[in-house]
Amino acid sequence: MNATPKDMDTAKTRRFHQKRELILDAAATLINRHGVRGMTFVDVAQLVELNTTSITYYFKRKELLAAAVLERALERIEALVAEAATAPTPQARVERYVRLNFDLQARINAEIERPIAVISDIRALNEPYGSELTTRYVQVFRKLRTFFDAPKTVEDKILGTIRAHVLVQNMFWLPAWLSQYSTGDYDRVIHRMIEIFEHGIAPKGAAWTPELLPINESELRVGIEGMPGNFARATTFLINERGYRGASVEQIASELNVTKGSFYHHLEAKDELVLECFRRSYGRVSLVQRAATKAGGSQWQRLSSSMATLLNVQLYSEFPLLRTTALQALPTELRNDVLERSNRMARRFAGMMIDGITEGSVRPVDPLVASQAIMGALNSAYDLRDWIQGVEPAAAFAYYASTLAYGLFSPPPQPYQG
């Protein structure tokens, strides 16, 4: 039986979509490794065994391919949120959403599901794609915010936004640490994470009385010889706002009011500066943790003071911590070093919790899972920096920290004026 023109058209259309999906898969993998601006047609073509000209048959420009990859990622996140939203209670919706995200990671690991691109690099897209996808993400976030009870007051609305932000950002943070577990361990990790979201890490009745701790940056064992201190600060802000590739050497030099020549006089490459920014960020986290130990008190007091101090850095200081989204674009050997530093900070928080569980000032939780939840929440707090400026700092710390301290469903503590 001869194929009809309709059959031939159908087969051609099917092959077109199959090849297009393979191209999107390859681009998603490359974006996760190198960021949007580090993904090239040449590398995509190599992964799918095509020539570069063939890639342009499907996507005329790299920007169109990057936008399609990130749009597909948003569609999948939308589907997770929509499915979780059908659960009957806030607690059930949060649990369902967490389980769906872990299941997606497991299926991607098993190569049953297609890879999903990290959407934080939306900010690196040129217009109009950046704005269009950002608007779409905001719509997804608003849907996720409905997981919680409808707000009745301004405080309720602020708290609902913060809770939704901490929840979704912790799901985005999963790929940074979940590789430490085998897929067979996911059920236990899910249970422990849901337990933290529901009940927090502080025991019932624990007071919220944090003290802002000193950060003596003269103790930082970092620094590139001859590099002015404002280089790291300006670069941190630019990367946090625009992503690694979005913060070009030209933009960094412009922000510092120096020439590109002056930039390269102090530094051989941008990666050297980014690594310095990470070292300064994790060095300051370490200083806060050490200051908490010196301050004494219960382990819960040390944890709460550390969290409030680092939230102050992220939300109100002139020099925030560098977002780990810049990790994507670092060379593998540098990225592994930065991740190890991040895990070292997490283990220190875990140590505080282990000691706190022993003394009774911290609720029995899985300290490794809880410490990564803290790292993810503190890292992503920067995203609320502009939005939360109208909130008094002590209230902002109490609202934000309460998500993990007391759980996503408990009333926040009264702001503490220490």
CSV table of C-alpha atoms in Angstrom, one decimal:
chain,number,residue,atom,x,y,z
A,1,MET,CA,0.0,0.0,0.0
A,2,ASN,CA,1.5,3.3,-1.1
A,3,ALA,CA,1.7,6.2,1.4
A,4,THR,CA,-0.7,9.1,0.7
A,5,PRO,CA,0.5,12.7,0.6
A,6,LYS,CA,-1.3,13.2,3.9
A,7,ASP,CA,0.6,10.3,5.5
A,8,MET,CA,3.8,11.7,4.2
A,9,ASP,CA,3.0,15.1,5.6
A,10,THR,CA,2.1,13.6,9.0
A,11,ALA,CA,5.4,11.7,9.1
A,12,LYS,CA,7.3,14.8,8.1
A,13,THR,CA,5.6,16.8,10.8
A,14,ARG,CA,6.3,14.1,13.4
A,15,ARG,CA,10.0,14.0,12.5
A,16,PHE,CA,10.2,17.8,12.6
A,17,HIS,CA,8.8,17.9,16.2
A,18,GLN,CA,11.0,15.0,17.3
A,19,LYS,CA,14.1,16.7,16.0
A,20,ARG,CA,13.0,20.0,17.5
A,21,GLU,CA,12.5,18.4,20.9
A,22,LEU,CA,16.0,16.9,20.7
A,23,ILE,CA,17.4,20.3,19.9
A,24,LEU,CA,15.6,21.8,22.9
A,25,ASP,CA,16.9,18.9,25.1
A,26,ALA,CA,20.5,19.7,24.0
A,27,ALA,CA,20.1,23.4,24.5
A,28,ALA,CA,18.6,22.8,28.0
A,29,THR,CA,21.6,20.7,29.0
A,30,LEU,CA,24.0,23.3,27.8
A,31,ILE,CA,22.1,26.2,29.5
A,32,ASN,CA,22.3,24.2,32.8
A,33,ARG,CA,26.0,23.8,32.3
A,34,HIS,CA,27.0,27.2,30.9
A,35,GLY,CA,24.1,29.6,31.2
A,36,VAL,CA,22.0,31.1,28.3
A,37,ARG,CA,24.9,33.1,26.9
A,38,GLY,CA,27.3,30.2,27.1
A,39,MET,CA,25.0,28.0,24.9
A,40,THR,CA,26.0,28.0,21.3
A,41,PHE,CA,24.6,26.6,18.1
A,42,VAL,CA,27.8,24.8,17.5
A,43,ASP,CA,27.6,23.0,20.8
A,44,VAL,CA,23.9,22.2,20.3
A,45,ALA,CA,24.6,20.8,16.8
A,46,GLN,CA,27.4,18.6,18.2
A,47,LEU,CA,25.0,17.1,20.8
A,48,VAL,CA,22.3,16.2,18.3
A,49,GLU,CA,24.7,15.3,15.5
A,50,LEU,CA,23.6,18.0,13.1
A,51,ASN,CA,25.4,20.8,11.4
A,52,THR,CA,24.9,24.4,12.5
A,53,THR,CA,22.9,25.2,9.4
A,54,SER,CA,20.4,22.5,10.3
A,55,ILE,CA,19.8,24.1,13.7
A,56,THR,CA,18.9,27.4,12.1
A,57,TYR,CA,16.2,25.6,10.1
A,58,TYR,CA,14.4,25.1,13.5
A,59,PHE,CA,15.5,28.3,15.2
A,60,LYS,CA,16.7,31.3,13.2
A,61,ARG,CA,18.7,32.8,16.1
A,62,LYS,CA,20.2,31.6,19.4
A,63,GLU,CA,17.9,33.9,21.3
A,64,LEU,CA,14.9,32.2,19.9
A,65,LEU,CA,16.2,28.8,20.9
A,66,ALA,CA,17.1,30.0,24.4
A,67,ALA,CA,13.6,31.5,24.8
A,68,ALA,CA,12.0,28.3,23.6
A,69,VAL,CA,14.0,26.2,26.1
A,70,LEU,CA,13.0,28.5,29.0
A,71,GLU,CA,9.4,28.6,27.9
A,72,ARG,CA,9.3,24.8,27.8
A,73,ALA,CA,10.7,24.8,31.4
A,74,LEU,CA,8.1,27.3,32.5
A,75,GLU,CA,5.4,25.1,31.0
A,76,ARG,CA,6.5,22.1,33.0
A,77,ILE,CA,6.6,24.2,36.2
A,78,GLU,CA,3.1,25.5,35.4
A,79,ALA,CA,1.9,21.8,35.1
A,80,LEU,CA,3.4,20.9,38.5
A,81,VAL,CA,1.8,23.9,40.2
A,82,ALA,CA,-1.5,23.3,38.5
A,83,GLU,CA,-1.5,19.6,39.6
A,84,ALA,CA,-0.5,20.4,43.1
A,85,ALA,CA,-3.2,23.2,43.3
A,86,THR,CA,-5.9,20.5,43.0
A,87,ALA,CA,-5.2,19.1,46.5
A,88,PRO,CA,-7.8,20.1,49.1
A,89,THR,CA,-5.7,21.9,51.8
A,90,PRO,CA,-2.6,24.1,52.0
A,91,GLN,CA,-0.6,21.4,53.6
A,92,ALA,CA,-1.7,18.8,51.0
A,93,ARG,CA,-0.9,21.2,48.2
A,94,VAL,CA,2.6,21.9,49.5
A,95,GLU,CA,3.2,18.2,50.0
A,96,ARG,CA,2.0,17.4,46.5
A,97,TYR,CA,4.2,20.1,45.0
A,98,VAL,CA,7.3,18.8,46.8
A,99,ARG,CA,6.6,15.2,45.8
A,100,LEU,CA,6.0,16.2,42.1
A,101,ASN,CA,9.4,18.1,42.0
A,102,PHE,CA,11.3,15.1,43.5
A,103,ASP,CA,9.5,12.8,41.1
A,104,LEU,CA,10.5,15.0,38.1
A,105,GLN,CA,14.2,15.0,39.3
A,106,ALA,CA,14.1,11.2,39.6
A,107,ARG,CA,12.6,10.8,36.1
A,108,ILE,CA,15.1,13.1,34.6
A,109,ASN,CA,17.9,11.2,36.3
A,110,ALA,CA,16.5,8.0,34.8
A,111,GLU,CA,16.2,9.7,31.4
A,112,ILE,CA,12.5,9.0,31.3
A,113,GLU,CA,11.8,12.8,31.3
A,114,ARG,CA,13.5,15.4,29.2
A,115,PRO,CA,16.0,17.7,31.0
A,116,ILE,CA,14.5,21.0,32.3
A,117,ALA,CA,16.5,24.2,32.1
A,118,VAL,CA,17.2,26.4,35.1
A,119,ILE,CA,14.9,29.3,34.6
A,120,SER,CA,17.0,31.8,36.7
A,121,ASP,CA,18.8,32.8,33.4
A,122,ILE,CA,15.6,34.4,32.1
A,123,ARG,CA,17.2,37.6,33.2
A,124,ALA,CA,20.0,37.1,30.7
A,125,LEU,CA,17.7,37.1,27.7
A,126,ASN,CA,17.4,40.1,25.5
A,127,GLU,CA,14.0,41.9,25.0
A,128,PRO,CA,11.2,41.2,24.4
A,129,TYR,CA,11.9,37.6,25.5
A,130,GLY,CA,13.1,38.4,29.0
A,131,SER,CA,10.1,40.5,29.9
A,132,GLU,CA,7.6,38.1,28.3
A,133,LEU,CA,9.0,35.1,30.2
A,134,THR,CA,9.4,37.0,33.4
A,135,THR,CA,5.7,38.0,33.2
A,136,ARG,CA,4.8,34.3,32.6
A,137,TYR,CA,6.8,33.3,35.7
A,138,VAL,CA,5.1,35.9,37.8
A,139,GLN,CA,1.7,34.3,36.8
A,140,VAL,CA,3.0,30.9,37.8
A,141,PHE,CA,4.2,32.3,41.1
A,142,ARG,CA,0.8,33.9,41.8
A,143,LYS,CA,-0.8,30.6,41.2
A,144,LEU,CA,1.6,28.9,43.6
A,145,ARG,CA,0.8,31.6,46.2
A,146,THR,CA,-2.8,30.4,46.2
A,147,PHE,CA,-1.6,27.2,47.8
A,148,PHE,CA,-1.9,29.1,51.1
A,149,ASP,CA,-5.0,30.6,52.7
A,150,ALA,CA,-6.4,33.8,51.0
A,151,PRO,CA,-4.8,36.8,52.7
A,152,LYS,CA,-7.1,38.9,55.0
A,153,THR,CA,-4.6,41.6,55.9
A,154,VAL,CA,-1.5,43.3,54.4
A,155,GLU,CA,0.6,41.2,56.8
A,156,ASP,CA,-1.1,38.0,55.4
A,157,LYS,CA,-0.3,39.1,51.8
A,158,ILE,CA,3.4,39.7,52.7
A,159,LEU,CA,3.7,36.4,54.5
A,160,GLY,CA,2.0,34.5,51.7
A,161,THR,CA,4.4,35.9,49.1
A,162,ILE,CA,7.4,35.0,51.3
A,163,ARG,CA,6.1,31.5,51.9
A,164,ALA,CA,5.5,30.9,48.3
A,165,HIS,CA,9.0,32.3,47.4
A,166,VAL,CA,10.8,30.1,49.9
A,167,LEU,CA,8.9,27.0,48.8
A,168,VAL,CA,9.5,27.5,45.0
A,169,GLN,CA,13.1,28.5,45.5
A,170,ASN,CA,13.9,25.5,47.5
A,171,MET,CA,12.6,23.3,44.7
A,172,PHE,CA,14.8,25.2,42.3
A,173,TRP,CA,17.7,24.6,44.7
A,174,LEU,CA,17.2,20.8,44.7
A,175,PRO,CA,19.7,20.1,41.8
A,176,ALA,CA,22.5,21.8,43.8
A,177,TRP,CA,22.5,19.1,46.5
A,178,LEU,CA,20.1,16.2,45.6
A,179,SER,CA,22.9,14.4,43.8
A,180,GLN,CA,24.3,13.5,47.3
A,181,TYR,CA,21.4,11.0,47.5
A,182,SER,CA,20.4,8.0,45.4
A,183,THR,CA,17.0,8.0,43.9
A,184,GLY,CA,16.0,5.2,46.2
A,185,ASP,CA,16.5,7.6,49.2
A,186,TYR,CA,14.2,10.3,47.7
A,187,ASP,CA,11.1,9.1,49.7
A,188,ARG,CA,12.8,9.6,53.0
A,189,VAL,CA,14.2,13.0,51.9
A,190,ILE,CA,10.8,14.1,50.8
A,191,HIS,CA,9.3,13.1,54.1
A,192,ARG,CA,11.9,15.0,56.0
A,193,MET,CA,11.6,18.1,53.8
A,194,ILE,CA,7.8,18.2,54.1
A,195,GLU,CA,8.2,17.8,57.9
A,196,ILE,CA,10.4,20.9,57.9
A,197,PHE,CA,7.9,22.9,55.8
A,198,GLU,CA,5.0,21.8,58.1
A,199,HIS,CA,6.6,22.2,61.5
A,200,GLY,CA,9.9,24.1,61.1
A,201,ILE,CA,13.1,23.5,63.0
A,202,ALA,CA,12.3,25.3,66.3
A,203,PRO,CA,10.6,23.4,69.0
A,204,LYS,CA,7.1,24.5,70.0
A,205,GLY,CA,7.2,27.7,72.1
A,206,ALA,CA,10.7,28.6,71.1
A,207,ALA,CA,11.1,32.4,71.1
A,208,TRP,CA,12.3,34.5,68.2
A,209,THR,CA,15.0,36.7,69.7
A,210,PRO,CA,17.8,37.0,67.2
A,211,GLU,CA,20.7,39.4,67.5
A,212,LEU,CA,22.4,40.9,64.5
A,213,LEU,CA,25.9,39.5,64.6
A,214,PRO,CA,29.1,41.5,63.6
A,215,ILE,CA,30.7,40.6,60.3
A,216,ASN,CA,34.4,41.6,60.6
A,217,GLU,CA,35.5,41.5,56.9
A,218,SER,CA,39.1,42.2,57.9
A,219,GLU,CA,39.2,38.5,58.9
A,220,LEU,CA,38.3,37.3,55.4
A,221,ARG,CA,41.1,35.3,53.9
A,222,VAL,CA,40.3,36.3,50.4
A,223,GLY,CA,41.3,38.9,48.0
A,224,ILE,CA,43.1,39.3,44.7
A,225,GLU,CA,46.3,41.3,45.0
A,226,GLY,CA,45.9,44.8,43.7
A,227,MET,CA,42.2,44.5,43.0
A,228,PRO,CA,40.0,47.4,44.4
A,229,GLY,CA,37.4,46.2,46.9
A,230,ASN,CA,34.5,47.7,44.9
A,231,PHE,CA,35.1,45.3,42.0
A,232,ALA,CA,33.6,42.4,43.9
A,233,ARG,CA,30.6,44.5,45.2
A,234,ALA,CA,29.7,45.8,41.7
A,235,THR,CA,30.1,42.4,40.1
A,236,THR,CA,27.9,40.8,42.8
A,237,PHE,CA,25.1,43.2,42.2
A,238,LEU,CA,25.3,42.9,38.4
A,239,ILE,CA,25.3,39.1,38.4
A,240,ASN,CA,22.5,38.9,40.9
A,241,GLU,CA,20.4,41.2,38.7
A,242,ARG,CA,21.4,40.0,35.2
A,243,GLY,CA,23.0,36.5,35.6
A,244,TYR,CA,26.6,35.6,34.8
A,245,ARG,CA,26.5,36.2,31.1
A,246,GLY,CA,24.3,39.2,31.5
A,247,ALA,CA,27.0,40.9,33.5
A,248,SER,CA,29.6,41.5,30.8
A,249,VAL,CA,33.1,42.9,31.4
A,250,GLU,CA,31.9,46.0,29.6
A,251,GLN,CA,29.0,46.4,32.0
A,252,ILE,CA,31.2,45.7,35.1
A,253,ALA,CA,33.7,48.3,33.9
A,254,SER,CA,31.0,50.8,33.2
A,255,GLU,CA,29.5,50.3,36.7
A,256,LEU,CA,32.9,50.9,38.2
A,257,ASN,CA,33.5,53.9,35.9
A,258,VAL,CA,36.8,52.3,34.6
A,259,THR,CA,37.9,51.2,31.1
A,260,LYS,CA,38.1,47.6,30.0
A,261,GLY,CA,41.8,48.0,30.0
A,262,SER,CA,41.8,49.0,33.6
A,263,PHE,CA,39.7,46.0,34.4
A,264,TYR,CA,42.1,43.6,32.8
A,265,HIS,CA,45.0,45.4,34.5
A,266,HIS,CA,43.7,44.1,37.8
A,267,LEU,CA,42.3,40.8,36.6
A,268,GLU,CA,43.2,38.3,33.9
A,269,ALA,CA,39.6,37.0,33.3
A,270,LYS,CA,36.1,37.5,34.5
A,271,ASP,CA,35.9,34.0,36.0
A,272,GLU,CA,38.7,35.0,38.4
A,273,LEU,CA,36.5,37.9,39.7
A,274,VAL,CA,33.4,35.7,39.9
A,275,LEU,CA,35.3,33.2,42.0
A,276,GLU,CA,36.4,36.0,44.2
A,277,CYS,CA,32.8,37.1,44.7
A,278,PHE,CA,31.8,33.6,45.7
A,279,ARG,CA,34.7,33.3,48.1
A,280,ARG,CA,33.7,36.6,49.7
A,281,SER,CA,30.1,35.5,50.0
A,282,TYR,CA,30.8,32.2,51.6
A,283,GLY,CA,33.5,33.8,53.7
A,284,ARG,CA,31.0,36.2,55.2
A,285,VAL,CA,28.6,33.3,55.8
A,286,SER,CA,31.4,31.6,57.7
A,287,LEU,CA,32.1,34.8,59.7
A,288,VAL,CA,28.5,35.0,60.7
A,289,GLN,CA,28.4,31.3,61.8
A,290,ARG,CA,31.6,31.8,63.9
A,291,ALA,CA,30.2,35.0,65.4
A,292,ALA,CA,27.1,33.1,66.4
A,293,THR,CA,29.3,30.5,68.2
A,294,LYS,CA,31.2,33.2,70.0
A,295,ALA,CA,27.9,34.9,71.0
A,296,GLY,CA,26.9,31.8,72.9
A,297,GLY,CA,23.4,30.9,74.0
A,298,SER,CA,21.4,27.9,72.9
A,299,GLN,CA,21.9,26.4,69.4
A,300,TRP,CA,18.5,27.7,68.4
A,301,GLN,CA,19.6,31.2,69.4
A,302,ARG,CA,22.8,30.8,67.3
A,303,LEU,CA,20.8,29.6,64.4
A,304,SER,CA,18.2,32.3,64.5
A,305,SER,CA,20.8,35.1,64.9
A,306,SER,CA,22.7,33.6,61.9
A,307,MET,CA,19.6,33.6,59.8
A,308,ALA,CA,18.6,37.1,60.8
A,309,THR,CA,22.1,38.5,60.1
A,310,LEU,CA,22.3,36.9,56.7
A,311,LEU,CA,18.8,38.1,55.8
A,312,ASN,CA,20.0,41.6,56.7
A,313,VAL,CA,22.9,41.2,54.3
A,314,GLN,CA,20.7,39.9,51.5
A,315,LEU,CA,17.8,42.3,51.9
A,316,TYR,CA,19.2,45.6,53.2
A,317,SER,CA,23.0,45.7,53.0
A,318,GLU,CA,25.2,47.5,50.4
A,319,PHE,CA,27.0,44.3,49.6
A,320,PRO,CA,24.7,41.2,49.4
A,321,LEU,CA,25.8,37.6,48.9
A,322,LEU,CA,26.3,36.4,45.3
A,323,ARG,CA,23.4,34.3,44.0
A,324,THR,CA,24.4,30.7,43.2
A,325,THR,CA,22.8,31.1,39.8
A,326,ALA,CA,26.2,32.2,38.6
A,327,LEU,CA,27.4,28.7,39.2
A,328,GLN,CA,26.0,27.6,35.8
A,329,ALA,CA,28.6,29.5,33.8
A,330,LEU,CA,31.7,28.7,35.8
A,331,PRO,CA,34.1,26.1,34.5
A,332,THR,CA,33.5,22.6,36.0
A,333,GLU,CA,36.5,22.7,38.3
A,334,LEU,CA,35.6,26.1,39.7
A,335,ARG,CA,32.0,25.2,40.0
A,336,ASN,CA,32.8,22.1,42.1
A,337,ASP,CA,35.0,24.1,44.4
A,338,VAL,CA,32.2,26.6,44.9
A,339,LEU,CA,29.6,23.9,45.6
A,340,GLU,CA,32.0,22.3,48.1
A,341,ARG,CA,32.2,25.6,49.9
A,342,SER,CA,28.4,25.9,49.9
A,343,ASN,CA,28.1,22.4,51.3
A,344,ARG,CA,30.7,23.3,54.0
A,345,MET,CA,28.5,26.2,55.1
A,346,ALA,CA,25.4,23.9,55.1
A,347,ARG,CA,27.3,21.3,57.2
A,348,ARG,CA,28.1,24.0,59.7
A,349,PHE,CA,24.4,24.8,60.0
A,350,ALA,CA,23.7,21.1,60.3
A,351,GLY,CA,26.2,20.8,63.1
A,352,MET,CA,24.4,23.6,65.0
A,353,MET,CA,21.1,21.6,64.6
A,354,ILE,CA,22.6,18.3,65.7
A,355,ASP,CA,23.9,20.0,68.9
A,356,GLY,CA,20.6,21.8,69.3
A,357,ILE,CA,18.6,18.5,69.0
A,358,THR,CA,20.9,17.1,71.7
A,359,GLU,CA,20.3,20.0,74.1
A,360,GLY,CA,16.6,20.3,73.2
A,361,SER,CA,16.6,23.8,71.6
A,362,VAL,CA,16.0,22.4,68.1
A,363,ARG,CA,13.2,20.1,67.0
A,364,PRO,CA,14.3,16.7,65.9
A,365,VAL,CA,14.8,17.1,62.1
A,366,ASP,CA,17.1,15.8,59.4
A,367,PRO,CA,19.9,18.3,59.8
A,368,LEU,CA,21.3,17.7,56.4
A,369,VAL,CA,18.0,18.4,54.6
A,370,ALA,CA,17.2,21.3,56.9
A,371,SER,CA,20.6,22.9,56.4
A,372,GLN,CA,20.1,22.8,52.6
A,373,ALA,CA,16.7,24.3,53.0
A,374,ILE,CA,18.3,27.2,55.0
A,375,MET,CA,21.0,27.7,52.4
A,376,GLY,CA,18.4,27.8,49.6
A,377,ALA,CA,16.1,30.2,51.4
A,378,LEU,CA,19.0,32.6,52.4
A,379,ASN,CA,20.5,32.5,48.9
A,380,SER,CA,17.2,33.4,47.2
A,381,ALA,CA,16.2,36.1,49.7
A,382,TYR,CA,18.0,38.6,47.4
A,383,ASP,CA,15.1,38.2,44.9
A,384,LEU,CA,12.8,40.0,47.3
A,385,ARG,CA,15.2,42.8,48.0
A,386,ASP,CA,13.3,45.5,46.1
A,387,TRP,CA,9.9,44.2,46.9
A,388,ILE,CA,10.5,44.2,50.7
A,389,GLN,CA,12.1,47.6,51.1
A,390,GLY,CA,8.8,49.0,52.5
A,391,VAL,CA,8.8,46.4,55.3
A,392,GLU,CA,10.6,47.3,58.6
A,393,PRO,CA,13.7,45.1,58.8
A,394,ALA,CA,12.9,43.3,62.1
A,395,ALA,CA,9.5,42.3,60.6
A,396,ALA,CA,11.0,41.2,57.4
A,397,PHE,CA,13.5,38.9,59.2
A,398,ALA,CA,10.7,37.5,61.4
A,399,TYR,CA,8.4,36.8,58.4
A,400,TYR,CA,11.1,35.3,56.2
A,401,ALA,CA,12.8,33.2,58.8
A,402,SER,CA,9.5,31.9,60.2
A,403,THR,CA,9.0,29.8,57.0
A,404,LEU,CA,11.7,27.4,58.1
A,405,ALA,CA,11.9,28.3,61.8
A,406,TYR,CA,8.2,27.5,62.6
A,407,GLY,CA,6.9,26.1,59.3
A,408,LEU,CA,4.9,27.4,56.4
A,409,PHE,CA,1.6,27.2,58.2
A,410,SER,CA,2.3,28.7,61.7
A,411,PRO,CA,1.7,32.3,62.6
A,412,PRO,CA,4.9,34.3,62.3
A,413,PRO,CA,6.6,35.5,65.5
A,414,GLN,CA,6.5,39.1,66.6
A,415,PRO,CA,9.4,41.1,65.2
A,416,TYR,CA,12.2,41.3,67.7
A,417,GLN,CA,14.0,44.6,68.2
A,418,GLY,CA,17.3,43.3,69.6
